[in-house]
PDB file of C-alpha atoms in Angstrom:
ATOM      1  CA  UNK A   1      20.569 -28.834 102.241  1.00  0.00           C
ATOM      2  CA  UNK A   2      17.143 -28.419 100.605  1.00  0.00           C
ATOM      3  CA  UNK A   3      18.744 -26.932  97.496  1.00  0.00           C
ATOM      4  CA  UNK A   4      21.158 -29.897  97.300  1.00  0.00           C
ATOM      5  CA  UNK A   5      18.295 -32.408  97.530  1.00  0.00           C
ATOM      6  CA  UNK A   6      16.329 -30.618  94.800  1.00  0.00           C
ATOM      7  CA  UNK A   7      19.383 -30.557  92.512  1.00  0.00           C
ATOM      8  CA  UNK A   8      20.041 -34.236  93.220  1.00  0.00           C
ATOM      9  CA  UNK A   9      16.442 -35.100  92.318  1.00  0.00           C
ATOM     10  CA  UNK A  10      16.776 -33.227  89.007  1.00  0.00           C
ATOM     11  CA  UNK A  11      20.038 -35.021  88.259  1.00  0.00           C
ATOM     12  CA  UNK A  12      18.611 -38.481  88.865  1.00  0.00           C
ATOM     13  CA  UNK A  13      20.491 -41.599  89.888  1.00  0.00           C
ATOM     14  CA  UNK A  14      24.273 -41.982  89.786  1.00  0.00           C
ATOM     15  CA  UNK A  15      25.019 -44.939  87.517  1.00  0.00           C
ATOM     16  CA  UNK A  16      22.701 -47.059  85.415  1.00  0.00           C
ATOM     17  CA  UNK A  17      23.977 -50.389  84.053  1.00  0.00           C
ATOM     18  CA  UNK A  18      22.169 -51.431  80.857  1.00  0.00           C
ATOM     19  CA  UNK A  19      22.226 -55.017  79.603  1.00  0.00           C
ATOM     20  CA  UNK A  20      20.913 -54.476  76.079  1.00  0.00           C
ATOM     21  CA  UNK A  21      21.083 -58.044  74.818  1.00  0.00           C
ATOM     22  CA  UNK A  22      21.742 -61.635  75.812  1.00  0.00           C
ATOM     23  CA  UNK A  23      22.714 -62.576  72.237  1.00  0.00           C
ATOM     24  CA  UNK A  24      26.401 -62.939  71.350  1.00  0.00           C
ATOM     25  CA  UNK A  25      28.633 -64.177  68.521  1.00  0.00           C
ATOM     26  CA  UNK A  26      31.023 -65.854  70.984  1.00  0.00           C
ATOM     27  CA  UNK A  27      30.890 -68.767  73.438  1.00  0.00           C
ATOM     28  CA  UNK A  28      33.260 -67.614  76.175  1.00  0.00           C
ATOM     29  CA  UNK A  29      34.017 -70.333  78.695  1.00  0.00           C
ATOM     30  CA  UNK A  30      33.538 -67.951  81.635  1.00  0.00           C
ATOM     31  CA  UNK A  31      30.596 -65.857  80.444  1.00  0.00           C
ATOM     32  CA  UNK A  32      26.817 -65.938  80.753  1.00  0.00           C
ATOM     33  CA  UNK A  33      25.577 -69.528  80.568  1.00  0.00           C
ATOM     34  CA  UNK A  34      22.809 -68.739  78.090  1.00  0.00           C
ATOM     35  CA  UNK A  35      22.855 -67.172  74.650  1.00  0.00           C
ATOM     36  CA  UNK A  36      19.271 -66.250  73.858  1.00  0.00           C
ATOM     37  CA  UNK A  37      19.362 -64.494  70.487  1.00  0.00           C
ATOM     38  CA  UNK A  38      15.840 -63.160  71.089  1.00  0.00           C
ATOM     39  CA  UNK A  39      16.335 -61.609  74.522  1.00  0.00           C
ATOM     40  CA  UNK A  40      16.764 -57.824  74.259  1.00  0.00           C
ATOM     41  CA  UNK A  41      16.012 -54.884  76.509  1.00  0.00           C
ATOM     42  CA  UNK A  42      12.420 -53.871  75.795  1.00  0.00           C
ATOM     43  CA  UNK A  43      11.084 -50.449  74.847  1.00  0.00           C
ATOM     44  CA  UNK A  44       9.161 -50.234  78.147  1.00  0.00           C
ATOM     45  CA  UNK A  45      12.353 -50.950  80.110  1.00  0.00           C
ATOM     46  CA  UNK A  46      14.131 -48.206  78.159  1.00  0.00           C
ATOM     47  CA  UNK A  47      11.266 -45.802  78.932  1.00  0.00           C
ATOM     48  CA  UNK A  48      11.664 -46.554  82.659  1.00  0.00           C
ATOM     49  CA  UNK A  49      15.423 -46.047  82.389  1.00  0.00           C
ATOM     50  CA  UNK A  50      14.881 -42.649  80.726  1.00  0.00           C
ATOM     51  CA  UNK A  51      12.807 -41.537  83.717  1.00  0.00           C
ATOM     52  CA  UNK A  52      15.677 -42.345  86.104  1.00  0.00           C
ATOM     53  CA  UNK A  53      17.794 -39.605  84.480  1.00  0.00           C
ATOM     54  CA  UNK A  54      21.150 -41.253  85.259  1.00  0.00           C
ATOM     55  CA  UNK A  55      24.392 -39.282  85.372  1.00  0.00           C
ATOM     56  CA  UNK A  56      26.513 -42.221  84.216  1.00  0.00           C
ATOM     57  CA  UNK A  57      25.565 -45.189  82.053  1.00  0.00           C
ATOM     58  CA  UNK A  58      27.477 -48.414  81.518  1.00  0.00           C
ATOM     59  CA  UNK A  59      26.296 -50.387  78.484  1.00  0.00           C
ATOM     60  CA  UNK A  60      27.356 -54.009  78.947  1.00  0.00           C
ATOM     61  CA  UNK A  61      26.673 -57.523  77.840  1.00  0.00           C
ATOM     62  CA  UNK A  62      26.232 -60.874  79.338  1.00  0.00           C
ATOM     63  CA  UNK A  63      25.478 -60.894  75.661  1.00  0.00           C
ATOM     64  CA  UNK A  64      26.848 -58.379  73.182  1.00  0.00           C
ATOM     65  CA  UNK A  65      25.522 -54.769  73.307  1.00  0.00           C
ATOM     66  CA  UNK A  66      26.138 -54.226  69.581  1.00  0.00           C
ATOM     67  CA  UNK A  67      23.511 -56.929  68.873  1.00  0.00           C
ATOM     68  CA  UNK A  68      20.795 -54.553  70.125  1.00  0.00           C
ATOM     69  CA  UNK A  69      17.906 -54.512  67.597  1.00  0.00           C
ATOM     70  CA  UNK A  70      18.104 -51.910  64.891  1.00  0.00           C
ATOM     71  CA  UNK A  71      14.464 -50.849  65.062  1.00  0.00           C
ATOM     72  CA  UNK A  72      14.198 -47.029  64.943  1.00  0.00           C
ATOM     73  CA  UNK A  73      11.937 -46.604  67.990  1.00  0.00           C
ATOM     74  CA  UNK A  74      14.230 -48.502  70.366  1.00  0.00           C
ATOM     75  CA  UNK A  75      17.379 -46.959  68.912  1.00  0.00           C
ATOM     76  CA  UNK A  76      15.987 -43.436  69.303  1.00  0.00           C
ATOM     77  CA  UNK A  77      15.016 -44.185  72.905  1.00  0.00           C
ATOM     78  CA  UNK A  78      18.480 -45.565  73.585  1.00  0.00           C
ATOM     79  CA  UNK A  79      20.147 -42.537  72.010  1.00  0.00           C
ATOM     80  CA  UNK A  80      17.892 -40.199  74.026  1.00  0.00           C
ATOM     81  CA  UNK A  81      19.035 -42.007  77.146  1.00  0.00           C
ATOM     82  CA  UNK A  82      22.717 -41.740  76.166  1.00  0.00           C
ATOM     83  CA  UNK A  83      22.523 -38.068  75.177  1.00  0.00           C
ATOM     84  CA  UNK A  84      24.580 -35.743  77.373  1.00  0.00           C
ATOM     85  CA  UNK A  85      25.627 -38.517  79.775  1.00  0.00           C
ATOM     86  CA  UNK A  86      28.935 -40.068  80.758  1.00  0.00           C
ATOM     87  CA  UNK A  87      28.597 -43.391  78.911  1.00  0.00           C
ATOM     88  CA  UNK A  88      30.891 -46.435  78.932  1.00  0.00           C
ATOM     89  CA  UNK A  89      30.506 -49.326  76.484  1.00  0.00           C
ATOM     90  CA  UNK A  90      31.834 -52.797  77.306  1.00  0.00           C
ATOM     91  CA  UNK A  91      31.926 -54.923  74.146  1.00  0.00           C
ATOM     92  CA  UNK A  92      33.568 -58.035  72.736  1.00  0.00           C
ATOM     93  CA  UNK A  93      34.823 -55.906  69.829  1.00  0.00           C
ATOM     94  CA  UNK A  94      33.676 -58.319  67.122  1.00  0.00           C
ATOM     95  CA  UNK A  95      31.629 -55.694  65.298  1.00  0.00           C
ATOM     96  CA  UNK A  96      31.337 -51.930  65.124  1.00  0.00           C
ATOM     97  CA  UNK A  97      27.825 -50.733  64.218  1.00  0.00           C
ATOM     98  CA  UNK A  98      27.448 -48.807  60.974  1.00  0.00           C
ATOM     99  CA  UNK A  99      26.403 -45.595  62.721  1.00  0.00           C
ATOM    100  CA  UNK A 100      28.047 -42.284  61.868  1.00  0.00           C
ATOM    101  CA  UNK A 101      27.799 -41.123  65.505  1.00  0.00           C
ATOM    102  CA  UNK A 102      28.854 -44.414  67.155  1.00  0.00           C
ATOM    103  CA  UNK A 103      32.241 -43.182  68.397  1.00  0.00           C
ATOM    104  CA  UNK A 104      30.771 -39.940  69.738  1.00  0.00           C
ATOM    105  CA  UNK A 105      28.160 -41.680  71.903  1.00  0.00           C
ATOM    106  CA  UNK A 106      30.669 -43.218  74.336  1.00  0.00           C
ATOM    107  CA  UNK A 107      33.222 -41.567  76.606  1.00  0.00           C
ATOM    108  CA  UNK A 108      34.926 -44.869  77.313  1.00  0.00           C
ATOM    109  CA  UNK A 109      34.941 -48.111  75.329  1.00  0.00           C
ATOM    110  CA  UNK A 110      36.375 -51.290  76.803  1.00  0.00           C
ATOM    111  CA  UNK A 111      36.898 -54.370  74.642  1.00  0.00           C
ATOM    112  CA  UNK A 112      37.023 -57.807  76.273  1.00  0.00           C
ATOM    113  CA  UNK A 113      39.988 -59.442  74.539  1.00  0.00           C
ATOM    114  CA  UNK A 114      41.137 -61.901  77.249  1.00  0.00           C
ATOM    115  CA  UNK A 115      44.002 -63.307  75.139  1.00  0.00           C
ATOM    116  CA  UNK A 116      47.193 -62.187  73.443  1.00  0.00           C
ATOM    117  CA  UNK A 117      47.281 -64.677  70.589  1.00  0.00           C
ATOM    118  CA  UNK A 118      45.003 -66.381  68.085  1.00  0.00           C
ATOM    119  CA  UNK A 119      45.120 -69.866  69.661  1.00  0.00           C
ATOM    120  CA  UNK A 120      44.309 -68.722  73.216  1.00  0.00           C
ATOM    121  CA  UNK A 121      41.517 -66.457  71.914  1.00  0.00           C
ATOM    122  CA  UNK A 122      39.933 -69.336  69.985  1.00  0.00           C
ATOM    123  CA  UNK A 123      40.218 -71.612  73.038  1.00  0.00           C
ATOM    124  CA  UNK A 124      38.607 -69.046  75.355  1.00  0.00           C
ATOM    125  CA  UNK A 125      36.024 -67.505  73.009  1.00  0.00           C
ATOM    126  CA  UNK A 126      35.169 -70.485  70.802  1.00  0.00           C
ATOM    127  CA  UNK A 127      35.560 -68.489  67.573  1.00  0.00           C
ATOM    128  CA  UNK A 128      38.191 -67.520  64.978  1.00  0.00           C
ATOM    129  CA  UNK A 129      37.603 -63.762  65.332  1.00  0.00           C
ATOM    130  CA  UNK A 130      40.895 -62.598  66.880  1.00  0.00           C
ATOM    131  CA  UNK A 131      42.150 -60.679  63.770  1.00  0.00           C
ATOM    132  CA  UNK A 132      38.764 -58.952  63.403  1.00  0.00           C
ATOM    133  CA  UNK A 133      38.758 -57.837  67.038  1.00  0.00           C
ATOM    134  CA  UNK A 134      42.355 -56.537  66.795  1.00  0.00           C
ATOM    135  CA  UNK A 135      41.422 -54.538  63.671  1.00  0.00           C
ATOM    136  CA  UNK A 136      38.356 -53.135  65.483  1.00  0.00           C
ATOM    137  CA  UNK A 137      40.403 -52.213  68.572  1.00  0.00           C
ATOM    138  CA  UNK A 138      42.711 -50.179  66.297  1.00  0.00           C
ATOM    139  CA  UNK A 139      39.636 -48.468  64.798  1.00  0.00           C
ATOM    140  CA  UNK A 140      38.350 -47.656  68.291  1.00  0.00           C
ATOM    141  CA  UNK A 141      41.787 -46.383  69.390  1.00  0.00           C
ATOM    142  CA  UNK A 142      41.964 -44.043  66.405  1.00  0.00           C
ATOM    143  CA  UNK A 143      38.392 -42.722  66.697  1.00  0.00           C
ATOM    144  CA  UNK A 144      37.245 -42.861  70.332  1.00  0.00           C
ATOM    145  CA  UNK A 145      37.802 -40.715  73.410  1.00  0.00           C
ATOM    146  CA  UNK A 146      39.125 -43.425  75.746  1.00  0.00           C
ATOM    147  CA  UNK A 147      39.699 -47.116  75.019  1.00  0.00           C
ATOM    148  CA  UNK A 148      40.594 -50.032  77.236  1.00  0.00           C
ATOM    149  CA  UNK A 149      41.206 -53.726  76.820  1.00  0.00           C
ATOM    150  CA  UNK A 150      40.015 -56.159  79.455  1.00  0.00           C
ATOM    151  CA  UNK A 151      41.426 -59.525  80.379  1.00  0.00           C
ATOM    152  CA  UNK A 152      39.470 -62.017  82.494  1.00  0.00           C
ATOM    153  CA  UNK A 153      41.994 -63.883  84.635  1.00  0.00           C
ATOM    154  CA  UNK A 154      41.401 -67.576  85.304  1.00  0.00           C
ATOM    155  CA  UNK A 155      43.293 -70.883  85.487  1.00  0.00           C
ATOM    156  CA  UNK A 156      44.024 -71.489  81.830  1.00  0.00           C
ATOM    157  CA  UNK A 157      45.186 -67.992  80.889  1.00  0.00           C
ATOM    158  CA  UNK A 158      46.911 -66.562  83.988  1.00  0.00           C
ATOM    159  CA  UNK A 159      50.360 -67.605  82.795  1.00  0.00           C
ATOM    160  CA  UNK A 160      49.814 -65.844  79.464  1.00  0.00           C
ATOM    161  CA  UNK A 161      49.531 -62.358  81.049  1.00  0.00           C
ATOM    162  CA  UNK A 162      53.163 -61.339  80.271  1.00  0.00           C
ATOM    163  CA  UNK A 163      52.709 -62.365  76.606  1.00  0.00           C
ATOM    164  CA  UNK A 164      49.365 -60.539  76.527  1.00  0.00           C
ATOM    165  CA  UNK A 165      50.967 -57.316  77.790  1.00  0.00           C
ATOM    166  CA  UNK A 166      53.823 -57.526  75.261  1.00  0.00           C
ATOM    167  CA  UNK A 167      51.331 -58.218  72.478  1.00  0.00           C
ATOM    168  CA  UNK A 168      49.257 -55.165  73.472  1.00  0.00           C
ATOM    169  CA  UNK A 169      52.344 -52.959  73.546  1.00  0.00           C
ATOM    170  CA  UNK A 170      53.658 -54.092  70.146  1.00  0.00           C
ATOM    171  CA  UNK A 171      50.280 -54.136  68.409  1.00  0.00           C
ATOM    172  CA  UNK A 172      48.890 -50.770  69.500  1.00  0.00           C
ATOM    173  CA  UNK A 173      51.955 -48.572  70.108  1.00  0.00           C
ATOM    174  CA  UNK A 174      51.404 -46.575  66.875  1.00  0.00           C
ATOM    175  CA  UNK A 175      47.694 -45.806  67.321  1.00  0.00           C
ATOM    176  CA  UNK A 176      46.394 -42.330  68.236  1.00  0.00           C
ATOM    177  CA  UNK A 177      46.172 -43.442  71.873  1.00  0.00           C
ATOM    178  CA  UNK A 178      47.368 -46.393  73.915  1.00  0.00           C
ATOM    179  CA  UNK A 179      44.676 -48.522  75.599  1.00  0.00           C
ATOM    180  CA  UNK A 180      44.365 -48.896  79.332  1.00  0.00           C
ATOM    181  CA  UNK A 181      44.402 -52.499  80.562  1.00  0.00           C
ATOM    182  CA  UNK A 182      41.689 -53.833  82.866  1.00  0.00           C
ATOM    183  CA  UNK A 183      42.230 -57.176  84.593  1.00  0.00           C
ATOM    184  CA  UNK A 184      39.192 -58.820  86.163  1.00  0.00           C
ATOM    185  CA  UNK A 185      38.446 -62.113  87.857  1.00  0.00           C
ATOM    186  CA  UNK A 186      35.850 -64.725  87.028  1.00  0.00           C
ATOM    187  CA  UNK A 187      32.898 -64.601  89.413  1.00  0.00           C
ATOM    188  CA  UNK A 188      30.736 -67.532  90.327  1.00  0.00           C
ATOM    189  CA  UNK A 189      33.022 -70.110  88.701  1.00  0.00           C
ATOM    190  CA  UNK A 190      35.315 -71.280  91.498  1.00  0.00           C
ATOM    191  CA  UNK A 191      36.674 -74.128  89.369  1.00  0.00           C
ATOM    192  CA  UNK A 192      38.115 -71.543  86.950  1.00  0.00           C
ATOM    193  CA  UNK A 193      39.822 -69.345  89.551  1.00  0.00           C
ATOM    194  CA  UNK A 194      43.631 -69.317  89.612  1.00  0.00           C
TER     195      UNK A 194
END
């Protein structure tokens, strides 16, 4: 028992969820109500996270994680934290950072698509970026270890799920891997629930 406790202490915590940024290119109708382009995880918060020595890390938004500042000190701290860990990235898929090791840093990448056609995407996300995200999903599928596509289910898109699934099948069937599909519900917005 003592040996197990010592090993557990060396390993650190189980899962750490990192919200790197509150900034985002999109205006999703069900997402975080603010979009502060200047709110990023600080260097001191990253230092504290490093000390926790997590086994798993989930890098998410509520903003877009790929908006994280490109200053070398913070990036190096982030990469030190991600090194040798089981890391999942949840992104909107609008951009892929110009980083030669980007695909190697994550064991699992999930892109929040939430629509199976251009019109529904624009209605939900408030932007004309559907073709860009589809192109980036293909890039992720051909270069990453494990890739998923998420779909937030709410009143105005629940009936489009069959079309979404057919679109996913037809669009990505020839990639190096086929994405897993993750359906999730809206939380805290009862007026949007199906």
